[in-house]
Amino acid sequence: MNGYVDFHSRVLPNADVENMEEELDRCVDILKILHKAKIKTVVATPYFNSVDSNVPKFLAEREEAMAKLNEKIKGMSLPRIIPGAEVLFTTSLLDIDTTKLCVGNTNYIMLSLPYQEYSDMVIETLQKLIISKNLCPIIAHIEKYYPEFYTMEQLEKISQLGVIMQLSCDAMINRTTRKAALELLSKNVVQIIGSNDITKQNVHRTALETAMDVLNKDVSSYAAIDVLQKDLRDIHIADFKAGANEAISPSPQYADAIRIMRYHLPLGKYKQIKNNAGMIISNANIKDIMC
């Protein structure tokens, strides 16, 4: 399969906006950015909270949003959109049908942990999701929970269940979170690095566009869950546009991010991350998604 998968994107239009046409244009802009990066498949991951909503209502809203966007991009050469969700982790997930919350036709489900201190309930619920519901949990943006809510030992305990954990590239670029990000990488807690949402502003460069520098130059070719890639050597971040005609140049933080990966991680771990690009979605699973 030629092309890459963006595994975590807020690409669907928000139903609550006043001007839906402008919202759809925003979504198209994001898809154009992804297309420039040779991404062929985008997993739309709107947020789902089983406490405030229910699965049928969520699925109906997601289907309506996808229909509007697909109509807008009809005839355009843009990535294909696959339904998914970012699901708030609660024990109520054990009592609902989570099939349609997974990524396409796979059993991978992206979970967002609550911003609370660790409890044994987390382990117990994850075990039940894996065993009784045959799910493959993916914990999104794990850096948001460490060290404020979870200790390293607690994250290691979760990881030992076979749960996949994703670290945001922004956490490595940001100097205030860099130390914690390196700890997570070096302790083998995190298997994947990547950007979360690709967003775009009219004038100013966003933090995630900065992260795309790293993804396109080096890091994401090592491992990414939100943008699964095998090789982006031929992509140039300067091709992306901010506003009408303003080219985006590589961030000065790019060199720091590369230095972190190459010189601050043990060589073995560095190589492991480098070889993780295809570990989440195998070719077989990509075919399942594309069905």
Short mmCIF file of C-alpha atoms in Angstrom, two decimals:
data_model
loop_
_atom_site.label_atom_id
_atom_site.label_comp_id
_atom_site.label_asym_id
_atom_site.label_seq_id
_atom_site.Cartn_x
_atom_site.Cartn_y
_atom_site.Cartn_z
CA MET A 1 0.00 0.00 0.00
CA ASN A 2 1.52 3.29 -1.12
CA GLY A 3 0.68 5.98 1.39
CA TYR A 4 0.27 6.38 5.10
CA VAL A 5 -2.44 6.34 7.74
CA ASP A 6 -3.30 9.25 10.02
CA PHE A 7 -4.68 7.33 12.97
CA HIS A 8 -6.05 10.19 15.07
CA SER A 9 -7.57 13.24 13.44
CA ARG A 10 -10.31 15.70 14.31
CA VAL A 11 -11.08 16.03 10.65
CA LEU A 12 -14.88 15.82 10.84
CA PRO A 13 -16.95 19.02 10.97
CA ASN A 14 -18.34 20.14 14.31
CA ALA A 15 -22.12 20.16 14.25
CA ASP A 16 -22.30 23.02 16.78
CA VAL A 17 -20.70 25.69 14.59
CA GLU A 18 -22.74 28.59 13.23
CA ASN A 19 -21.22 28.54 9.75
CA MET A 20 -21.05 24.94 8.52
CA GLU A 21 -19.56 25.96 5.18
CA GLU A 22 -16.57 27.57 6.90
CA GLU A 23 -16.23 24.51 9.12
CA LEU A 24 -16.19 22.23 6.09
CA ASP A 25 -13.57 24.44 4.46
CA ARG A 26 -11.43 24.03 7.59
CA CYS A 27 -11.76 20.26 7.32
CA VAL A 28 -10.79 20.35 3.66
CA ASP A 29 -7.69 22.40 4.55
CA ILE A 30 -6.64 19.71 7.02
CA LEU A 31 -7.19 16.99 4.43
CA LYS A 32 -5.06 18.94 1.96
CA ILE A 33 -2.23 19.06 4.50
CA LEU A 34 -2.52 15.31 4.96
CA HIS A 35 -2.59 14.76 1.21
CA LYS A 36 0.62 16.76 0.87
CA ALA A 37 2.18 14.37 3.36
CA LYS A 38 1.21 11.39 1.16
CA ILE A 39 -1.38 10.21 3.65
CA LYS A 40 -3.95 8.04 1.92
CA THR A 41 -6.20 7.13 4.85
CA VAL A 42 -7.44 9.30 7.71
CA VAL A 43 -9.10 7.84 10.79
CA ALA A 44 -11.65 10.36 12.04
CA THR A 45 -11.63 10.29 15.85
CA PRO A 46 -14.40 12.46 17.27
CA TYR A 47 -14.60 12.38 21.06
CA PHE A 48 -17.06 9.96 22.66
CA ASN A 49 -18.09 9.99 26.32
CA SER A 50 -20.47 7.17 27.24
CA VAL A 51 -21.63 9.14 30.29
CA ASP A 52 -22.88 12.15 28.33
CA SER A 53 -23.91 10.39 25.13
CA ASN A 54 -24.90 6.99 23.81
CA VAL A 55 -23.49 4.93 20.99
CA PRO A 56 -26.46 5.19 18.55
CA LYS A 57 -26.58 8.99 18.93
CA PHE A 58 -22.82 9.29 18.52
CA LEU A 59 -22.79 7.05 15.45
CA ALA A 60 -25.65 8.99 13.85
CA GLU A 61 -23.86 12.30 14.39
CA ARG A 62 -20.59 10.87 13.09
CA GLU A 63 -22.31 9.45 10.02
CA GLU A 64 -23.96 12.79 9.30
CA ALA A 65 -20.65 14.63 9.66
CA MET A 66 -18.89 12.15 7.39
CA ALA A 67 -21.66 12.47 4.79
CA LYS A 68 -21.34 16.26 4.74
CA LEU A 69 -17.57 16.13 4.42
CA ASN A 70 -17.59 13.40 1.78
CA GLU A 71 -20.05 15.44 -0.25
CA LYS A 72 -17.80 18.50 0.10
CA ILE A 73 -14.68 16.66 -1.10
CA LYS A 74 -16.38 14.69 -3.87
CA GLY A 75 -14.09 14.64 -6.90
CA MET A 76 -11.07 15.94 -4.97
CA SER A 77 -7.87 13.97 -4.66
CA LEU A 78 -7.80 13.75 -0.87
CA PRO A 79 -7.30 11.00 1.73
CA ARG A 80 -10.07 8.52 2.34
CA ILE A 81 -11.82 8.96 5.70
CA ILE A 82 -12.34 5.94 7.97
CA PRO A 83 -14.59 6.15 11.05
CA GLY A 84 -13.09 5.84 14.51
CA ALA A 85 -13.35 7.57 17.87
CA GLU A 86 -11.39 8.81 20.85
CA VAL A 87 -13.28 7.10 23.65
CA LEU A 88 -13.25 8.27 27.24
CA PHE A 89 -12.12 5.38 29.40
CA THR A 90 -14.84 4.35 31.87
CA THR A 91 -16.11 1.08 33.33
CA SER A 92 -19.35 1.60 31.39
CA LEU A 93 -17.50 0.56 28.23
CA LEU A 94 -17.88 -3.01 29.46
CA ASP A 95 -21.66 -2.73 29.13
CA ILE A 96 -21.99 -1.19 25.68
CA ASP A 97 -21.32 -2.35 22.14
CA THR A 98 -17.91 -0.89 21.32
CA THR A 99 -17.62 -2.49 17.89
CA LYS A 100 -18.43 0.67 15.95
CA LEU A 101 -16.15 2.76 18.16
CA CYS A 102 -13.10 0.86 16.93
CA VAL A 103 -11.01 1.92 13.96
CA GLY A 104 -12.78 0.77 10.82
CA ASN A 105 -13.19 -3.00 10.87
CA THR A 106 -10.36 -3.60 13.34
CA ASN A 107 -10.46 -4.21 17.08
CA TYR A 108 -8.14 -1.28 17.87
CA ILE A 109 -9.87 1.23 20.12
CA MET A 110 -8.36 4.58 21.08
CA LEU A 111 -8.92 5.42 24.73
CA SER A 112 -8.51 8.70 26.57
CA LEU A 113 -7.86 8.22 30.27
CA PRO A 114 -9.60 10.51 32.78
CA TYR A 115 -7.39 13.09 34.45
CA GLN A 116 -7.41 11.27 37.77
CA GLU A 117 -4.90 9.45 39.88
CA TYR A 118 -4.24 5.81 39.10
CA SER A 119 -6.48 3.14 40.62
CA ASP A 120 -6.62 -0.64 40.30
CA MET A 121 -9.91 -0.14 38.48
CA VAL A 122 -7.92 0.98 35.44
CA ILE A 123 -6.01 -2.29 35.26
CA GLU A 124 -9.10 -4.39 35.94
CA THR A 125 -11.18 -2.63 33.29
CA LEU A 126 -8.43 -2.81 30.68
CA GLN A 127 -8.05 -6.54 31.34
CA LYS A 128 -11.78 -7.06 30.85
CA LEU A 129 -11.79 -5.01 27.63
CA ILE A 130 -8.94 -7.12 26.29
CA ILE A 131 -10.23 -10.52 27.39
CA SER A 132 -14.02 -10.32 27.31
CA LYS A 133 -14.43 -7.83 24.45
CA ASN A 134 -11.33 -8.79 22.45
CA LEU A 135 -10.20 -5.19 22.12
CA CYS A 136 -6.70 -3.82 21.53
CA PRO A 137 -6.60 -0.63 23.62
CA ILE A 138 -4.49 2.33 22.55
CA ILE A 139 -3.91 4.98 25.21
CA ALA A 140 -3.72 8.37 23.51
CA HIS A 141 -1.28 11.14 24.51
CA ILE A 142 0.14 9.31 27.53
CA GLU A 143 2.29 12.31 28.48
CA LYS A 144 -0.83 14.04 29.78
CA TYR A 145 -0.98 11.58 32.67
CA TYR A 146 2.68 11.34 33.67
CA PRO A 147 3.89 12.30 36.21
CA GLU A 148 0.88 14.26 37.49
CA PHE A 149 -1.58 11.37 37.72
CA TYR A 150 0.45 8.19 37.11
CA THR A 151 3.85 7.03 38.28
CA MET A 152 6.27 5.27 35.97
CA GLU A 153 5.65 1.98 37.79
CA GLN A 154 1.90 2.29 37.25
CA LEU A 155 2.34 2.99 33.54
CA GLU A 156 4.68 0.02 33.24
CA LYS A 157 2.03 -2.15 34.88
CA ILE A 158 -0.52 -1.03 32.28
CA SER A 159 1.94 -1.52 29.44
CA GLN A 160 2.59 -5.10 30.55
CA LEU A 161 -1.03 -5.93 29.69
CA GLY A 162 -0.15 -5.41 26.04
CA VAL A 163 -1.77 -1.99 25.96
CA ILE A 164 -0.28 0.31 23.33
CA MET A 165 0.74 3.78 24.47
CA GLN A 166 1.29 6.83 22.32
CA LEU A 167 3.45 9.83 23.12
CA SER A 168 2.77 13.15 21.41
CA CYS A 169 5.64 14.50 19.38
CA ASP A 170 4.88 17.89 20.89
CA ALA A 171 5.81 16.51 24.32
CA MET A 172 9.30 15.82 23.07
CA ILE A 173 9.70 19.18 21.35
CA ASN A 174 8.42 21.21 24.29
CA ARG A 175 11.29 21.91 26.66
CA THR A 176 9.03 21.82 29.72
CA THR A 177 7.86 18.26 29.01
CA ARG A 178 10.97 16.91 27.32
CA LYS A 179 12.48 15.24 30.39
CA ALA A 180 9.29 13.30 31.14
CA ALA A 181 8.93 12.33 27.48
CA LEU A 182 12.46 10.93 27.44
CA GLU A 183 11.76 8.95 30.59
CA LEU A 184 8.67 7.39 29.02
CA LEU A 185 10.62 6.46 25.90
CA SER A 186 13.67 5.08 27.65
CA LYS A 187 11.61 2.98 30.09
CA ASN A 188 9.88 1.16 27.21
CA VAL A 189 6.49 2.42 28.36
CA VAL A 190 5.83 4.15 25.05
CA GLN A 191 5.92 2.22 21.80
CA ILE A 192 4.76 4.94 19.45
CA ILE A 193 5.38 8.64 18.93
CA GLY A 194 3.35 10.89 16.70
CA SER A 195 1.25 14.01 16.36
CA ASN A 196 -2.26 14.03 17.77
CA ASP A 197 -4.42 16.39 15.76
CA ILE A 198 -3.22 18.18 12.65
CA THR A 199 -4.69 21.64 12.93
CA LYS A 200 -4.18 24.80 10.96
CA GLN A 201 -4.45 28.50 11.71
CA ASN A 202 -4.61 31.29 9.18
CA VAL A 203 -1.47 33.11 10.29
CA HIS A 204 0.48 31.55 13.13
CA ARG A 205 2.13 28.21 13.03
CA THR A 206 0.65 25.74 15.52
CA ALA A 207 2.60 23.48 17.85
CA LEU A 208 1.45 20.47 15.87
CA GLU A 209 2.66 21.97 12.61
CA THR A 210 5.99 22.29 14.40
CA ALA A 211 5.71 18.62 15.29
CA MET A 212 5.14 17.86 11.61
CA ASP A 213 8.67 19.14 10.96
CA VAL A 214 9.96 16.31 13.07
CA LEU A 215 7.54 13.79 11.62
CA ASN A 216 8.39 14.63 8.03
CA LYS A 217 12.12 14.87 8.55
CA ASP A 218 12.84 11.90 10.75
CA VAL A 219 10.92 10.91 13.83
CA SER A 220 7.60 9.79 12.39
CA SER A 221 9.36 7.53 9.94
CA TYR A 222 10.50 5.72 13.08
CA ALA A 223 7.13 5.30 14.70
CA ALA A 224 3.79 7.01 14.69
CA ILE A 225 0.31 6.03 15.63
CA ASP A 226 -1.49 9.20 14.57
CA VAL A 227 0.49 9.36 11.34
CA LEU A 228 1.72 5.86 10.53
CA GLN A 229 4.48 6.24 7.99
CA LYS A 230 7.27 4.18 6.50
CA ASP A 231 9.20 6.83 4.64
CA LEU A 232 8.72 10.58 4.33
CA ARG A 233 12.14 11.51 3.02
CA ASP A 234 10.67 13.14 -0.06
CA ILE A 235 8.21 15.33 1.79
CA HIS A 236 9.15 18.92 2.53
CA ILE A 237 7.44 20.89 5.25
CA ALA A 238 7.96 24.09 3.25
CA ASP A 239 5.31 22.84 0.84
CA PHE A 240 2.67 23.44 3.51
CA LYS A 241 0.99 26.82 3.44
CA ALA A 242 -0.11 29.10 6.25
CA GLY A 243 -2.83 31.47 5.15
CA ALA A 244 -2.92 32.26 1.45
CA ASN A 245 0.69 32.28 0.28
CA GLU A 246 2.95 32.21 3.33
CA ALA A 247 5.25 29.18 3.25
CA ILE A 248 5.95 27.33 6.46
CA SER A 249 9.63 26.87 7.18
CA PRO A 250 11.14 24.24 9.46
CA SER A 251 10.91 25.03 13.14
CA PRO A 252 14.10 25.94 15.01
CA GLN A 253 13.02 23.26 17.50
CA TYR A 254 13.51 20.58 14.86
CA ALA A 255 17.21 20.23 15.66
CA ASP A 256 16.41 19.80 19.35
CA ALA A 257 13.93 17.02 18.64
CA ILE A 258 16.38 15.14 16.46
CA ARG A 259 19.13 15.58 19.03
CA ILE A 260 16.83 14.11 21.66
CA MET A 261 16.07 11.04 19.60
CA ARG A 262 19.62 10.38 18.44
CA TYR A 263 21.72 11.31 21.43
CA HIS A 264 19.55 11.09 24.54
CA LEU A 265 18.02 7.66 24.03
CA PRO A 266 19.97 4.42 24.33
CA LEU A 267 20.97 3.15 20.91
CA GLY A 268 18.88 0.01 21.28
CA LYS A 269 15.75 1.96 22.16
CA TYR A 270 16.39 4.44 19.37
CA LYS A 271 16.56 1.59 16.86
CA GLN A 272 13.49 -0.05 18.35
CA ILE A 273 11.42 3.09 17.86
CA LYS A 274 12.86 3.45 14.38
CA ASN A 275 11.56 0.00 13.49
CA ASN A 276 8.11 0.45 15.04
CA ALA A 277 6.51 2.17 12.06
CA GLY A 278 4.35 -0.78 11.08
CA MET A 279 3.74 -2.38 14.44
CA ILE A 280 0.24 -1.09 15.05
CA ILE A 281 -1.40 -1.56 11.69
CA SER A 282 -0.01 -4.48 9.77
CA ASN A 283 -0.66 -4.81 6.06
CA ALA A 284 -3.48 -7.23 6.86
CA ASN A 285 -5.11 -4.81 9.24
CA ILE A 286 -4.80 -1.99 6.74
CA LYS A 287 -6.71 -4.16 4.28
CA ASP A 288 -9.37 -4.69 6.94
CA ILE A 289 -9.70 -0.96 7.44
CA MET A 290 -9.94 -0.32 3.72
CA CYS A 291 -12.77 -2.85 3.25
#
